[in-house]
C-alpha cells in the first residue's frame, strides 16, 4: 500500500523552513527520500532505517519514528534550489530487493 | 558521465504499435529496476533484476510488457500493442546497495 505524504504542496520564501511527512499503514523497514525537478530524474537524498535514526546533510535532515511508522523530512533555511517534488519510497522488509513503494509526492516551491 | 542512461528520451507511437526502451545502468551495479511514472504521481514499481535474473514483476506489468537483462548489463523494456493508457514516463534505476540511482527516463506518448 502506498505511503501517504503531507502536505501535497507547499510554497515558501527563501530562508523559511518546511517539514514534509511520509506515513505508512504498514510497519516499515526503511524510508528513502528523493527530490525530482520538473522533467528530470528523481535524485537520491537519504535513507533512514528502522531504529528511529535521524540523518542530515547540509540543511536537509530527516527522522524516522518507528512507533508511528512515519518519516519526516526537514528543510531549513530553504534555498531556491530546493524547489521540486519530494517523494518518499518505503520498504517493509529488508529482503524486498529494494522494490520501493513511493508516495504521491509533495510539491515544494521556494520563491525569492 | 557514469550515471544511468536511457534511450530514447522521448517516444511517440500510434496505438497498437510495439515499442522498446533501453536502460544502461551504472557499470558496477548488479540491481536494475523499471518504474512507471504518470503526471503528478510517484514512480510505480514494474520489475526488478538482480544480475540477469528477473526476480520480481508487478501486477501492473500485463502480458503486453516484457523486460530482459541479457548478461546482467543493459536492460530492455518492450511494450507490445501499445494502448493510450501506457502513456507515461518509464524510469530505470540501478543500485549496488540500498541507494537507487535513476536515469532520466523515456517519455512515451501513445496516440
mmCIF file of C-alpha atoms in Angstrom:
data_model
loop_
_atom_site.group_PDB
_atom_site.id
_atom_site.type_symbol
_atom_site.label_atom_id
_atom_site.label_comp_id
_atom_site.label_asym_id
_atom_site.label_seq_id
_atom_site.Cartn_x
_atom_site.Cartn_y
_atom_site.Cartn_z
ATOM 1 C CA UNK A 1 0.000 0.000 0.000
ATOM 2 C CA UNK A 2 1.225 3.436 -0.990
ATOM 3 C CA UNK A 3 2.592 5.692 1.806
ATOM 4 C CA UNK A 4 0.769 8.971 2.315
ATOM 5 C CA UNK A 5 2.680 12.227 2.045
ATOM 6 C CA UNK A 6 1.647 15.535 3.534
ATOM 7 C CA UNK A 7 1.296 18.289 2.683
ATOM 8 C CA UNK A 8 0.620 17.795 -1.013
ATOM 9 C CA UNK A 9 2.116 21.175 -1.813
ATOM 10 C CA UNK A 10 3.892 23.983 -0.005
ATOM 11 C CA UNK A 11 5.120 27.425 -1.022
ATOM 12 C CA UNK A 12 7.978 29.032 0.881
ATOM 13 C CA UNK A 13 10.015 32.189 0.776
ATOM 14 C CA UNK A 14 13.775 31.769 0.608
ATOM 15 C CA UNK A 15 15.143 31.173 4.101
ATOM 16 C CA UNK A 16 11.963 29.648 5.514
ATOM 17 C CA UNK A 17 11.692 26.137 6.903
ATOM 18 C CA UNK A 18 9.464 23.245 5.832
ATOM 19 C CA UNK A 19 8.552 19.782 7.047
ATOM 20 C CA UNK A 20 7.317 17.009 4.773
ATOM 21 C CA UNK A 21 5.768 13.894 6.264
ATOM 22 C CA UNK A 22 5.508 10.344 4.966
ATOM 23 C CA UNK A 23 3.183 7.918 6.758
ATOM 24 C CA UNK A 24 2.536 4.236 6.258
ATOM 25 C CA UNK A 25 -0.166 1.880 7.491
ATOM 26 C CA UNK A 26 2.383 -0.948 7.424
ATOM 27 C CA UNK A 27 5.443 -1.494 9.582
ATOM 28 C CA UNK A 28 8.419 -0.060 7.769
ATOM 29 C CA UNK A 29 11.984 -1.256 7.439
ATOM 30 C CA UNK A 30 13.337 1.789 5.647
ATOM 31 C CA UNK A 31 12.338 5.104 4.128
ATOM 32 C CA UNK A 32 14.111 6.580 1.092
ATOM 33 C CA UNK A 33 13.783 10.257 0.184
ATOM 34 C CA UNK A 34 14.130 11.653 -3.332
ATOM 35 C CA UNK A 35 13.748 15.065 -4.944
ATOM 36 C CA UNK A 36 12.584 15.399 -8.529
ATOM 37 C CA UNK A 37 12.697 18.569 -10.564
ATOM 38 C CA UNK A 38 10.324 19.014 -13.469
ATOM 39 C CA UNK A 39 11.335 16.858 -16.423
ATOM 40 C CA UNK A 40 14.273 15.315 -14.589
ATOM 41 C CA UNK A 41 15.038 12.034 -12.842
ATOM 42 C CA UNK A 42 14.452 11.616 -9.113
ATOM 43 C CA UNK A 43 17.651 12.372 -7.182
ATOM 44 C CA UNK A 44 18.501 10.368 -4.080
ATOM 45 C CA UNK A 45 18.642 12.395 -0.834
ATOM 46 C CA UNK A 46 18.913 9.926 2.038
ATOM 47 C CA UNK A 47 17.831 6.616 3.547
ATOM 48 C CA UNK A 48 16.548 6.036 7.059
ATOM 49 C CA UNK A 49 16.483 2.577 8.527
ATOM 50 C CA UNK A 50 14.263 1.054 11.178
ATOM 51 C CA UNK A 51 15.557 2.098 14.554
ATOM 52 C CA UNK A 52 14.458 5.701 14.674
ATOM 53 C CA UNK A 53 17.643 7.205 13.359
ATOM 54 C CA UNK A 54 17.967 10.735 12.170
ATOM 55 C CA UNK A 55 20.138 11.827 9.304
ATOM 56 C CA UNK A 56 21.173 15.108 7.869
ATOM 57 C CA UNK A 57 23.028 16.602 5.013
ATOM 58 C CA UNK A 58 23.725 20.287 4.917
ATOM 59 C CA UNK A 59 20.365 21.902 5.724
ATOM 60 C CA UNK A 60 18.204 18.893 4.878
ATOM 61 C CA UNK A 61 17.606 16.301 7.566
ATOM 62 C CA UNK A 62 15.124 13.519 8.233
ATOM 63 C CA UNK A 63 13.830 11.371 11.050
ATOM 64 C CA UNK A 64 12.089 8.006 11.249
ATOM 65 C CA UNK A 65 9.549 7.379 14.011
ATOM 66 C CA UNK A 66 9.158 3.625 14.218
ATOM 67 C CA UNK A 67 6.171 3.784 16.582
ATOM 68 C CA UNK A 68 4.202 5.993 14.229
ATOM 69 C CA UNK A 69 5.578 4.399 11.025
ATOM 70 C CA UNK A 70 6.297 7.906 9.850
ATOM 71 C CA UNK A 71 9.266 9.720 8.457
ATOM 72 C CA UNK A 72 9.685 13.478 8.312
ATOM 73 C CA UNK A 73 11.966 15.469 6.028
ATOM 74 C CA UNK A 74 13.142 18.811 7.397
ATOM 75 C CA UNK A 75 14.303 21.580 5.102
ATOM 76 C CA UNK A 76 15.810 24.516 6.968
ATOM 77 C CA UNK A 77 16.677 27.927 5.586
ATOM 78 C CA UNK A 78 15.293 26.879 2.210
ATOM 79 C CA UNK A 79 17.086 27.856 -0.976
ATOM 80 C CA UNK A 80 15.671 28.352 -4.461
ATOM 81 C CA UNK A 81 17.370 25.098 -5.490
ATOM 82 C CA UNK A 82 15.176 23.168 -3.051
ATOM 83 C CA UNK A 83 12.170 23.615 -5.329
ATOM 84 C CA UNK A 84 10.847 20.381 -6.769
ATOM 85 C CA UNK A 85 8.700 17.416 -5.841
ATOM 86 C CA UNK A 86 9.795 15.327 -2.886
ATOM 87 C CA UNK A 87 8.954 11.633 -2.818
ATOM 88 C CA UNK A 88 9.341 9.100 -0.069
ATOM 89 C CA UNK A 89 9.829 5.463 -1.011
ATOM 90 C CA UNK A 90 9.301 2.722 1.538
ATOM 91 C CA UNK A 91 10.351 -0.853 2.165
ATOM 92 C CA UNK A 92 8.547 -3.108 4.610
ATOM 93 C CA UNK A 93 11.227 -5.806 4.805
ATOM 94 C CA UNK A 94 14.993 -5.873 4.332
ATOM 95 C CA UNK A 95 14.664 -8.676 1.798
ATOM 96 C CA UNK A 96 12.291 -6.916 -0.577
ATOM 97 C CA UNK A 97 15.061 -6.354 -3.089
ATOM 98 C CA UNK A 98 14.736 -2.609 -2.625
ATOM 99 C CA UNK A 99 11.462 -2.557 -4.590
ATOM 100 C CA UNK A 100 10.308 0.785 -3.329
ATOM 101 C CA UNK A 101 6.692 1.865 -2.929
ATOM 102 C CA UNK A 102 6.535 5.608 -3.464
ATOM 103 C CA UNK A 103 4.152 8.160 -2.031
ATOM 104 C CA UNK A 104 2.265 10.629 -4.177
ATOM 105 C CA UNK A 105 4.825 13.384 -3.651
ATOM 106 C CA UNK A 106 4.975 16.837 -2.065
ATOM 107 C CA UNK A 107 5.466 19.778 -4.410
ATOM 108 C CA UNK A 108 7.721 22.422 -2.894
ATOM 109 C CA UNK A 109 8.137 25.853 -4.405
ATOM 110 C CA UNK A 110 10.670 28.283 -2.958
ATOM 111 C CA UNK A 111 10.220 31.897 -4.003
ATOM 112 C CA UNK A 112 12.780 34.696 -3.737
ATOM 113 C CA UNK B 1 29.164 10.825 -17.171
ATOM 114 C CA UNK B 2 28.808 7.422 -15.499
ATOM 115 C CA UNK B 3 25.178 7.694 -14.411
ATOM 116 C CA UNK B 4 22.194 5.663 -15.583
ATOM 117 C CA UNK B 5 21.302 6.336 -19.211
ATOM 118 C CA UNK B 6 18.068 5.643 -21.042
ATOM 119 C CA UNK B 7 17.184 5.696 -24.708
ATOM 120 C CA UNK B 8 15.224 7.060 -26.364
ATOM 121 C CA UNK B 9 14.329 10.043 -24.191
ATOM 122 C CA UNK B 10 11.022 10.522 -25.980
ATOM 123 C CA UNK B 11 8.890 8.136 -27.996
ATOM 124 C CA UNK B 12 5.651 8.906 -29.791
ATOM 125 C CA UNK B 13 3.806 5.950 -31.215
ATOM 126 C CA UNK B 14 0.403 5.008 -32.519
ATOM 127 C CA UNK B 15 -1.909 2.742 -30.588
ATOM 128 C CA UNK B 16 -1.238 -0.888 -31.412
ATOM 129 C CA UNK B 17 2.432 -0.452 -32.238
ATOM 130 C CA UNK B 18 5.272 -2.104 -30.308
ATOM 131 C CA UNK B 19 7.951 -0.038 -28.581
ATOM 132 C CA UNK B 20 11.241 -0.923 -26.904
ATOM 133 C CA UNK B 21 13.217 1.124 -24.409
ATOM 134 C CA UNK B 22 16.801 0.624 -23.316
ATOM 135 C CA UNK B 23 18.462 1.256 -19.966
ATOM 136 C CA UNK B 24 22.199 1.246 -19.310
ATOM 137 C CA UNK B 25 22.849 1.085 -15.560
ATOM 138 C CA UNK B 26 25.882 2.291 -13.663
ATOM 139 C CA UNK B 27 28.512 -0.271 -14.613
ATOM 140 C CA UNK B 28 29.165 -1.971 -11.274
ATOM 141 C CA UNK B 29 25.504 -2.069 -10.191
ATOM 142 C CA UNK B 30 24.014 -5.551 -10.117
ATOM 143 C CA UNK B 31 20.428 -4.500 -9.435
ATOM 144 C CA UNK B 32 18.216 -2.862 -12.026
ATOM 145 C CA UNK B 33 14.649 -1.602 -11.662
ATOM 146 C CA UNK B 34 11.961 -0.350 -14.014
ATOM 147 C CA UNK B 35 9.337 2.085 -12.769
ATOM 148 C CA UNK B 36 6.469 3.894 -14.462
ATOM 149 C CA UNK B 37 5.510 7.432 -13.518
ATOM 150 C CA UNK B 38 2.388 9.282 -14.603
ATOM 151 C CA UNK B 39 1.885 13.021 -14.259
ATOM 152 C CA UNK B 40 1.657 14.164 -10.655
ATOM 153 C CA UNK B 41 2.303 10.717 -9.202
ATOM 154 C CA UNK B 42 5.235 8.937 -7.653
ATOM 155 C CA UNK B 43 7.074 6.206 -9.553
ATOM 156 C CA UNK B 44 5.337 2.804 -9.573
ATOM 157 C CA UNK B 45 7.461 -0.326 -9.479
ATOM 158 C CA UNK B 46 7.263 -2.543 -12.582
ATOM 159 C CA UNK B 47 10.052 -5.096 -12.413
ATOM 160 C CA UNK B 48 13.425 -5.853 -10.848
ATOM 161 C CA UNK B 49 16.562 -7.693 -11.954
ATOM 162 C CA UNK B 50 19.468 -8.932 -9.923
ATOM 163 C CA UNK B 51 22.198 -9.507 -12.472
ATOM 164 C CA UNK B 52 20.405 -11.230 -15.376
ATOM 165 C CA UNK B 53 17.644 -12.799 -13.267
ATOM 166 C CA UNK B 54 14.241 -11.129 -13.241
ATOM 167 C CA UNK B 55 13.245 -11.613 -9.611
ATOM 168 C CA UNK B 56 10.030 -9.681 -9.317
ATOM 169 C CA UNK B 57 7.247 -8.378 -11.553
ATOM 170 C CA UNK B 58 4.453 -6.084 -10.502
ATOM 171 C CA UNK B 59 0.882 -6.980 -11.336
ATOM 172 C CA UNK B 60 0.905 -3.672 -13.214
ATOM 173 C CA UNK B 61 3.044 -5.441 -15.782
ATOM 174 C CA UNK B 62 0.487 -7.018 -18.094
ATOM 175 C CA UNK B 63 1.265 -9.703 -20.657
ATOM 176 C CA UNK B 64 1.987 -6.956 -23.163
ATOM 177 C CA UNK B 65 5.059 -5.915 -21.193
ATOM 178 C CA UNK B 66 8.322 -7.823 -21.191
ATOM 179 C CA UNK B 67 11.731 -6.960 -19.837
ATOM 180 C CA UNK B 68 15.125 -8.517 -20.295
ATOM 181 C CA UNK B 69 18.601 -8.001 -18.986
ATOM 182 C CA UNK B 70 20.913 -10.207 -21.009
ATOM 183 C CA UNK B 71 24.273 -10.887 -19.381
ATOM 184 C CA UNK B 72 23.326 -8.683 -16.458
ATOM 185 C CA UNK B 73 24.296 -5.495 -18.223
ATOM 186 C CA UNK B 74 21.816 -3.247 -20.059
ATOM 187 C CA UNK B 75 18.095 -3.893 -19.923
ATOM 188 C CA UNK B 76 15.251 -3.513 -22.375
ATOM 189 C CA UNK B 77 11.569 -2.965 -21.703
ATOM 190 C CA UNK B 78 9.204 -3.836 -24.545
ATOM 191 C CA UNK B 79 5.539 -2.929 -24.732
ATOM 192 C CA UNK B 80 3.512 -4.749 -27.361
ATOM 193 C CA UNK B 81 0.246 -3.479 -28.842
ATOM 194 C CA UNK B 82 0.503 -0.158 -27.040
ATOM 195 C CA UNK B 83 -2.608 1.437 -25.567
ATOM 196 C CA UNK B 84 -3.243 5.082 -24.705
ATOM 197 C CA UNK B 85 -3.102 4.162 -21.026
ATOM 198 C CA UNK B 86 0.545 3.192 -21.490
ATOM 199 C CA UNK B 87 1.458 6.865 -21.934
ATOM 200 C CA UNK B 88 3.814 7.667 -19.077
ATOM 201 C CA UNK B 89 7.430 8.253 -18.123
ATOM 202 C CA UNK B 90 9.340 4.973 -17.871
ATOM 203 C CA UNK B 91 12.185 5.247 -15.381
ATOM 204 C CA UNK B 92 15.092 2.906 -14.892
ATOM 205 C CA UNK B 93 17.157 2.787 -11.716
ATOM 206 C CA UNK B 94 20.185 0.798 -10.645
ATOM 207 C CA UNK B 95 21.784 0.025 -7.324
ATOM 208 C CA UNK B 96 24.633 -1.834 -5.686
ATOM 209 C CA UNK B 97 23.497 -1.440 -2.103
ATOM 210 C CA UNK B 98 20.418 0.399 -0.862
ATOM 211 C CA UNK B 99 20.611 3.649 -2.788
ATOM 212 C CA UNK B 100 18.846 3.604 -6.136
ATOM 213 C CA UNK B 101 20.081 5.932 -8.852
ATOM 214 C CA UNK B 102 17.572 6.877 -11.507
ATOM 215 C CA UNK B 103 18.049 7.542 -15.172
ATOM 216 C CA UNK B 104 16.424 10.480 -16.997
ATOM 217 C CA UNK B 105 13.525 8.332 -18.194
ATOM 218 C CA UNK B 106 11.802 7.661 -21.506
ATOM 219 C CA UNK B 107 8.603 9.595 -22.039
ATOM 220 C CA UNK B 108 6.118 7.529 -24.041
ATOM 221 C CA UNK B 109 3.149 9.107 -25.757
ATOM 222 C CA UNK B 110 0.624 6.781 -27.375
ATOM 223 C CA UNK B 111 -1.668 8.499 -29.865
#
